[in-house]
Amino acid sequence: MTVDEVDSSSEWSREQDKAFKNALATHPEDDSDRWEKIAADVPGKTIEEIKQHYELLVEDINQIESGCVPLPSYNSSSEGSTSHASDEGAGKKGSGPGHYSGESNHGTKASRSDQERRKGIAWTEDEHSSLEPGTEQSMTGKDLEIEGYTVGGLSIGGHETCVIFPTLKVAFDIGRCPPRAVSQNFLLITHAHMDHIGGLPMYVATRGLYRMKPPTIIVPISVKEDVEKLFEIHRKMDQSELKHNLIGLDIGEEFYLRKDLKVKAFRTYHVIPSQGYILYSEKQKLKPEYVGLSGNEIKNLKSSGVEITYTLTEPEIAFTGDTMSDFIVDENNTDVLRARILVLECTFVNNSITVEHARDYGHTHLSEIISYAESLQNRAILLIHFSARYTVEEIQHAVSALPPSLSGRTFALTEGF
């Protein structure tokens, strides 16, 4: 479907577009009468026209995410590197320091002059609308399906880390705030290096722009006060509310994201204060002694006040953030090593960088992961945070050469390489 296929009688005014955008953010996807509510909020539009307009926006986003619509590459604004980027070593092959390669030239229909026009020019309202989070579909590109979870995002050492579990509405770290992170209701920050926390104000501001509910942000307790000050500064400069729910967690502390999902902070070992997170699922299970009883018998027991269920708590996802391998031998981290999925930093993957160098900068080397393979009881391991010095081929080669104890259950997040 294209814009040309839409009947001329269904043209949209700016006011109707605004109302549509606000209604998308107001009425969640699981509302049984969502389209009726949205139509009621958009004057002069039928339910069918609302659905058709939504389909067009979805198509636009799919085109953008598939690379069919060119996005500008501002090489001149990305030169140089931050103080943290230096711990990743040389820049990616074919790129300058602090800027990973943008050699791929998708969407060649756009002229260079049109891309140059974008430098320093604010996006139009229509362009913002095309990235409306309310139209988010299933994640694409190099997203992975691991143990029943869709996993996506970006993680390039020293540049940007944001790993997303969309079915849980959870993002680990925020990087530079990739667009798809905005629709995640929960954000868990591991530490305050810029490539992990830099996009935090934009994340909150963009959710406010689309009138989404304030997000819940969990940070190490050691940086909570500084994060509060950061938001105060941005409120003063931006003259906006930047509503959010900020939670400081210490090592070992827990917080319920919802009644069946909680998060617990665990100790990691980086060059600045840091922590990882475990997501636990909680399910009510029938006690063994009542298994096999009829429905009426179960009902009678409940009516008489008998507690017939117990809570089964299971570690689902463990996310390390930046850390040395020392977290593996920490006796308090046993649940990390038995979580269904372990998302584990692996900044260096071959002998071009030594283990000693990796440890000097608070990171983990692939050879260390191999040596601890028997300790990692996880069903799946997702390696992230590869140094920008590597190509996709080098990363894939290293993963394919893993020993049998790891090879069948280890994945690599290479989006952005």
Coordinates of C-alpha atoms in Angstrom, one line a residue:
M1 CA 0.0 0.0 0.0
T2 CA 1.3 3.5 -0.8
V3 CA 0.0 7.0 -0.1
D4 CA -1.2 7.2 -3.7
E5 CA -3.6 4.3 -3.0
V6 CA -5.4 6.2 -0.3
D7 CA -8.6 7.9 -1.4
S8 CA -8.4 11.6 -1.6
S9 CA -11.3 11.9 0.8
S10 CA -9.1 10.5 3.6
E11 CA -6.5 13.2 3.6
W12 CA -5.2 14.0 7.0
S13 CA -4.8 17.4 8.6
R14 CA -2.0 18.3 11.0
E15 CA -4.5 18.4 13.8
Q16 CA -5.8 14.9 13.0
D17 CA -2.2 13.6 12.8
K18 CA -1.5 15.0 16.2
A19 CA -4.6 13.5 17.6
F20 CA -3.8 10.1 16.0
K21 CA -0.3 10.1 17.4
N22 CA -1.5 10.9 20.9
A23 CA -4.3 8.3 20.7
L24 CA -1.8 5.6 19.7
A25 CA 0.3 6.3 22.8
T26 CA -2.8 6.5 25.1
H27 CA -4.6 3.3 24.1
P28 CA -2.3 0.2 24.5
E29 CA -2.2 -2.6 21.9
D30 CA -3.9 -5.1 24.2
D31 CA -7.2 -3.0 24.4
S32 CA -9.9 -5.0 22.8
D33 CA -11.6 -1.9 21.5
R34 CA -8.4 0.0 20.7
W35 CA -9.4 1.1 17.2
E36 CA -12.8 2.4 18.4
K37 CA -11.2 4.5 21.1
I38 CA -8.6 5.9 18.7
A39 CA -11.3 6.8 16.2
A40 CA -13.2 8.5 18.9
D41 CA -10.2 10.7 19.6
V42 CA -9.5 11.6 16.0
P43 CA -12.3 13.9 14.7
G44 CA -13.6 13.2 11.2
K45 CA -12.0 9.8 10.8
T46 CA -13.7 6.3 10.6
I47 CA -12.2 3.2 12.1
E48 CA -11.3 1.9 8.7
E49 CA -9.4 5.2 7.9
I50 CA -7.6 4.9 11.3
K51 CA -6.5 1.4 10.5
Q52 CA -5.4 2.3 7.0
H53 CA -3.3 5.3 8.4
Y54 CA -1.7 2.9 10.9
E55 CA -0.8 0.5 8.2
L56 CA 0.9 3.2 6.2
L57 CA 3.0 4.2 9.3
V58 CA 3.9 0.6 9.9
E59 CA 5.0 0.3 6.3
D60 CA 7.2 3.4 6.6
I61 CA 8.9 2.1 9.7
N62 CA 9.5 -1.3 8.1
Q63 CA 11.1 0.5 5.1
I64 CA 13.4 2.5 7.5
E65 CA 14.4 -0.5 9.5
S66 CA 15.1 -2.6 6.4
G67 CA 17.5 0.0 5.1
C68 CA 15.4 1.1 2.2
V69 CA 15.1 4.6 3.4
P70 CA 18.5 6.3 3.7
L71 CA 19.6 7.8 7.0
P72 CA 22.3 10.4 6.9
S73 CA 25.8 9.5 8.0
Y74 CA 27.5 12.5 9.8
N75 CA 31.1 11.5 9.6
S76 CA 32.3 14.9 10.4
S77 CA 30.5 15.0 13.7
S78 CA 31.7 11.7 14.9
E79 CA 35.5 12.2 14.8
G80 CA 37.5 11.7 17.8
S81 CA 36.7 9.6 20.8
T82 CA 35.6 9.8 24.4
S83 CA 37.9 8.9 27.3
H84 CA 36.1 5.6 27.7
A85 CA 36.4 4.7 24.0
S86 CA 40.1 4.4 24.4
D87 CA 39.8 1.2 26.4
E88 CA 38.5 -0.6 23.3
G89 CA 41.8 -0.1 21.3
A90 CA 41.9 0.9 17.7
G91 CA 38.8 1.8 15.8
K92 CA 37.0 -0.6 13.5
K93 CA 38.7 -1.4 10.3
G94 CA 38.0 1.2 7.7
S95 CA 36.9 3.9 10.1
G96 CA 38.3 6.7 12.1
P97 CA 38.7 6.7 15.8
G98 CA 35.5 6.8 17.8
H99 CA 33.4 6.1 14.7
Y100 CA 32.5 2.6 13.4
S101 CA 32.3 2.0 9.7
G102 CA 29.4 3.2 7.7
E103 CA 30.6 1.8 4.4
S104 CA 27.3 0.1 3.6
N105 CA 25.3 2.5 1.4
H106 CA 21.7 1.3 1.6
G107 CA 18.9 3.4 0.0
T108 CA 20.9 4.8 -2.9
K109 CA 17.9 6.5 -4.4
A110 CA 18.5 9.5 -2.2
S111 CA 21.1 12.0 -3.4
R112 CA 24.1 13.1 -1.4
S113 CA 22.9 16.7 -1.4
D114 CA 19.6 15.5 0.2
Q115 CA 21.6 13.8 2.9
E116 CA 23.8 16.8 3.4
R117 CA 20.6 18.9 3.9
R118 CA 19.9 17.0 7.1
K119 CA 23.0 18.3 8.9
G120 CA 21.9 20.7 11.6
I121 CA 18.3 20.8 10.3
A122 CA 15.4 19.8 12.7
W123 CA 13.2 16.9 11.6
T124 CA 9.8 17.8 10.4
E125 CA 6.6 16.7 12.2
D126 CA 5.9 14.1 9.5
E127 CA 9.4 12.6 10.0
H128 CA 8.9 12.3 13.7
S129 CA 5.5 10.7 13.1
S130 CA 7.1 8.0 10.9
L131 CA 9.1 6.9 14.0
E132 CA 6.1 6.8 16.4
P133 CA 6.8 4.1 19.0
G134 CA 3.2 3.1 19.1
T135 CA 3.5 1.6 15.6
E136 CA 6.4 -0.7 16.6
Q137 CA 6.2 -4.1 15.0
S138 CA 8.2 -7.3 15.6
M139 CA 11.9 -6.5 15.7
T140 CA 13.9 -7.1 12.6
G141 CA 17.4 -7.0 11.2
K142 CA 19.9 -9.1 13.2
D143 CA 17.5 -9.7 16.1
L144 CA 17.8 -13.2 17.7
E145 CA 15.3 -15.7 18.9
I146 CA 16.9 -17.3 22.0
E147 CA 15.1 -19.7 24.4
G148 CA 11.7 -18.2 23.6
Y149 CA 12.8 -14.6 23.8
T150 CA 13.4 -12.1 21.0
V151 CA 16.6 -10.1 21.7
G152 CA 17.7 -7.1 19.8
G153 CA 19.6 -3.8 20.1
L154 CA 23.2 -2.6 19.7
S155 CA 26.3 -3.3 21.6
I156 CA 29.7 -2.0 20.3
G157 CA 32.4 -1.6 22.9
G158 CA 33.1 2.0 23.7
H159 CA 30.4 3.3 21.3
E160 CA 26.9 2.1 22.4
T161 CA 25.2 -0.6 24.3
C162 CA 21.4 -1.1 24.5
V163 CA 20.1 -4.7 24.6
I164 CA 16.3 -5.0 24.3
F165 CA 13.9 -7.8 25.3
P166 CA 10.7 -6.4 23.7
T167 CA 8.3 -9.1 25.0
L168 CA 9.3 -8.0 28.6
K169 CA 9.4 -4.3 27.7
V170 CA 12.9 -4.2 29.2
A171 CA 16.0 -2.6 27.9
F172 CA 19.5 -3.1 29.5
D173 CA 21.5 0.1 29.3
I174 CA 20.5 2.8 26.9
G175 CA 23.6 3.6 24.7
R176 CA 22.6 6.5 22.5
C177 CA 18.9 5.7 22.8
P178 CA 18.1 3.7 19.7
P179 CA 14.5 4.4 18.5
R180 CA 13.2 1.0 19.5
A181 CA 14.4 1.4 23.1
V182 CA 11.8 4.2 23.6
S183 CA 8.9 1.8 23.8
Q184 CA 10.5 -0.3 26.6
N185 CA 8.8 0.6 29.9
F186 CA 11.7 -0.6 32.0
L187 CA 15.4 0.5 31.7
L188 CA 18.2 -1.1 33.7
I189 CA 21.5 0.8 33.8
T190 CA 24.6 -1.2 34.7
H191 CA 27.1 1.7 35.1
A192 CA 27.7 5.3 34.2
H193 CA 30.1 5.1 31.2
M194 CA 28.7 7.2 28.4
D195 CA 28.3 4.4 25.9
H196 CA 25.9 2.8 28.4
I197 CA 24.0 5.8 29.8
G198 CA 24.5 8.6 27.4
G199 CA 21.0 8.4 25.8
L200 CA 19.2 8.4 29.2
P201 CA 17.7 12.0 28.9
M202 CA 16.6 11.4 25.3
Y203 CA 14.9 8.2 26.3
V204 CA 12.8 9.9 28.9
A205 CA 12.2 13.0 26.8
T206 CA 11.0 11.0 23.8
R207 CA 8.6 9.0 25.9
G208 CA 7.2 12.3 27.2
L209 CA 7.0 13.6 23.6
Y210 CA 4.7 10.7 22.7
R211 CA 2.8 10.9 26.0
M212 CA 3.8 7.5 27.0
K213 CA 3.7 6.6 30.7
P214 CA 6.8 7.6 32.7
P215 CA 9.4 4.8 32.5
T216 CA 10.9 3.0 35.5
I217 CA 14.7 3.4 35.5
I218 CA 16.9 1.3 37.7
V219 CA 20.5 2.5 38.4
P220 CA 23.2 1.5 40.8
I221 CA 22.5 3.2 44.1
S222 CA 26.0 4.8 44.0
V223 CA 25.0 6.9 41.0
K224 CA 21.3 7.6 41.8
E225 CA 22.0 11.1 43.2
D226 CA 24.1 12.1 40.3
V227 CA 21.4 10.8 37.8
E228 CA 18.8 12.9 39.7
K229 CA 21.1 16.0 39.3
L230 CA 21.5 15.2 35.6
F231 CA 17.8 15.3 35.1
E232 CA 17.5 18.5 37.0
I233 CA 20.0 20.1 34.7
H234 CA 18.1 18.9 31.6
R235 CA 14.8 20.1 33.1
K236 CA 16.3 23.6 33.5
M237 CA 17.8 23.7 30.0
D238 CA 14.9 22.0 28.2
Q239 CA 12.0 23.5 30.2
S240 CA 10.3 20.1 30.3
E241 CA 9.1 17.7 33.1
L242 CA 11.1 14.6 32.1
K243 CA 8.8 12.4 34.2
H244 CA 10.2 9.0 35.3
N245 CA 10.4 6.7 38.2
L246 CA 14.1 6.4 39.3
I247 CA 15.1 3.5 41.5
G248 CA 18.5 3.0 43.1
L249 CA 19.4 -0.7 43.7
D250 CA 22.3 -1.9 45.7
I251 CA 24.0 -5.3 45.2
G252 CA 21.6 -8.0 46.3
E253 CA 18.5 -5.8 46.4
E254 CA 15.3 -6.7 44.4
F255 CA 12.6 -4.7 42.8
Y256 CA 9.3 -6.0 41.2
L257 CA 8.8 -4.7 37.6
R258 CA 5.4 -6.4 37.7
K259 CA 3.9 -9.1 39.9
D260 CA 5.4 -12.0 38.0
L261 CA 8.8 -10.4 37.1
K262 CA 11.4 -9.0 39.5
V263 CA 14.9 -7.8 39.0
K264 CA 17.9 -8.3 41.3
A265 CA 21.3 -6.5 41.2
F266 CA 24.5 -8.6 41.3
R267 CA 28.1 -7.7 41.7
T268 CA 30.3 -7.1 38.6
Y269 CA 33.9 -6.0 38.3
H270 CA 34.6 -3.0 36.1
V271 CA 36.8 0.0 36.4
I272 CA 34.0 2.2 37.9
P273 CA 31.1 1.2 40.1
S274 CA 29.0 -1.3 38.2
Q275 CA 26.4 -4.1 38.6
G276 CA 24.6 -6.6 36.6
Y277 CA 20.9 -7.6 36.8
I278 CA 19.0 -10.9 36.9
L279 CA 15.4 -11.0 35.8
Y280 CA 13.4 -13.6 37.7
S281 CA 10.0 -15.0 36.7
E282 CA 7.5 -15.9 39.4
K283 CA 4.7 -18.5 38.8
Q284 CA 2.2 -20.0 41.1
K285 CA 2.4 -23.8 41.1
L286 CA 0.1 -26.4 42.6
K287 CA 1.8 -28.0 45.6
P288 CA 2.8 -31.7 44.9
E289 CA 0.5 -33.1 47.5
Y290 CA -2.6 -31.7 45.7
V291 CA -1.6 -32.8 42.2
G292 CA -4.2 -35.3 40.8
L293 CA -7.1 -33.9 42.8
S294 CA -10.3 -33.1 41.0
G295 CA -11.4 -29.5 40.3
N296 CA -14.1 -29.7 43.0
E297 CA -11.6 -31.0 45.6
I298 CA -9.2 -28.1 44.7
K299 CA -12.1 -25.6 45.0
N300 CA -13.1 -27.0 48.4
L301 CA -9.6 -26.7 49.7
K302 CA -9.3 -23.1 48.6
S303 CA -12.7 -22.3 50.1
S304 CA -11.6 -23.7 53.4
G305 CA -8.5 -21.4 53.4
V306 CA -5.9 -24.0 52.5
E307 CA -2.9 -22.6 50.7
I308 CA -2.7 -25.0 47.7
T309 CA 0.0 -23.3 45.7
Y310 CA 3.6 -22.2 46.1
T311 CA 5.7 -19.6 44.2
L312 CA 8.2 -20.9 41.7
T313 CA 11.0 -18.4 41.2
E314 CA 13.3 -19.0 38.3
P315 CA 16.3 -16.8 36.9
E316 CA 15.4 -16.1 33.3
I317 CA 17.9 -13.5 32.1
A318 CA 21.2 -12.3 33.5
F319 CA 22.9 -9.3 32.1
T320 CA 26.4 -8.5 33.1
G321 CA 27.1 -5.1 31.5
D322 CA 30.9 -4.3 31.5
T323 CA 32.9 -6.5 33.8
M324 CA 35.9 -8.7 34.2
S325 CA 35.4 -12.4 34.4
D326 CA 35.7 -12.3 38.2
F327 CA 31.9 -12.2 38.5
I328 CA 31.9 -15.9 37.5
V329 CA 33.8 -17.0 40.6
D330 CA 31.8 -14.7 43.0
E331 CA 30.0 -17.1 45.3
N332 CA 27.0 -14.8 45.5
N333 CA 26.4 -15.0 41.7
T334 CA 25.2 -18.6 41.5
D335 CA 21.9 -17.6 40.0
V336 CA 23.7 -15.6 37.3
L337 CA 25.4 -18.8 36.1
R338 CA 22.1 -20.8 36.0
A339 CA 19.8 -18.2 34.4
R340 CA 18.1 -19.4 31.2
I341 CA 20.0 -16.7 29.2
L342 CA 23.3 -15.1 30.2
V343 CA 24.0 -11.9 28.3
L344 CA 27.7 -11.6 28.7
E345 CA 30.2 -8.9 27.6
C346 CA 33.1 -10.2 25.5
T347 CA 35.0 -7.2 24.4
F348 CA 38.0 -9.1 22.9
V349 CA 37.8 -12.3 20.9
N350 CA 41.3 -13.3 19.7
N351 CA 44.9 -13.2 20.5
S352 CA 45.5 -9.8 19.0
I353 CA 44.6 -8.5 22.5
T354 CA 45.8 -10.2 25.6
V355 CA 43.8 -11.2 28.6
E356 CA 45.9 -8.9 30.7
H357 CA 45.0 -5.9 28.5
A358 CA 41.3 -6.8 28.8
R359 CA 41.5 -6.9 32.6
D360 CA 43.4 -3.7 32.7
Y361 CA 40.3 -2.0 31.3
G362 CA 37.8 -4.0 33.2
H363 CA 36.6 -6.3 30.4
T364 CA 36.3 -10.0 29.6
H365 CA 38.3 -11.9 26.9
L366 CA 36.7 -14.8 25.0
S367 CA 39.5 -17.1 26.2
E368 CA 38.4 -16.5 29.8
I369 CA 34.8 -17.5 28.9
I370 CA 36.2 -20.7 27.4
S371 CA 38.1 -21.5 30.5
Y372 CA 35.0 -21.1 32.6
A373 CA 32.7 -23.0 30.3
E374 CA 31.9 -25.7 32.8
S375 CA 30.8 -23.1 35.4
L376 CA 28.3 -21.5 33.0
Q377 CA 25.2 -23.7 33.4
N378 CA 23.0 -21.3 31.3
R379 CA 20.9 -22.8 28.5
A380 CA 22.1 -20.0 26.2
I381 CA 24.9 -17.4 26.3
L382 CA 24.6 -14.2 24.3
L383 CA 28.0 -12.4 23.7
I384 CA 27.9 -8.6 23.4
H385 CA 30.1 -5.5 23.6
F386 CA 32.7 -6.6 21.0
S387 CA 35.4 -4.1 20.3
A388 CA 34.8 -1.9 17.3
R389 CA 38.2 -3.2 16.0
Y390 CA 36.6 -6.4 14.9
T391 CA 34.6 -7.2 11.7
V392 CA 31.5 -9.3 11.7
E393 CA 33.5 -12.1 10.0
E394 CA 36.2 -12.0 12.8
I395 CA 33.5 -12.2 15.5
Q396 CA 31.6 -15.0 13.7
H397 CA 34.9 -17.0 13.2
A398 CA 35.7 -16.7 16.9
V399 CA 32.3 -17.9 17.9
S400 CA 32.3 -20.8 15.4
A401 CA 35.6 -22.0 16.8
L402 CA 34.3 -22.4 20.4
P403 CA 34.6 -25.8 22.0
P404 CA 31.6 -28.1 22.1
S405 CA 30.9 -27.1 25.7
L406 CA 29.9 -23.7 24.4
S407 CA 29.3 -23.8 20.6
G408 CA 25.8 -25.2 20.6
R409 CA 24.4 -22.5 23.0
T410 CA 26.4 -19.4 22.3
F411 CA 25.2 -16.5 20.2
A412 CA 26.7 -13.1 19.2
L413 CA 24.9 -9.8 18.9
T414 CA 26.6 -8.1 15.9
E415 CA 24.0 -5.5 14.9
G416 CA 25.9 -2.3 13.9
F417 CA 29.2 -4.1 12.9

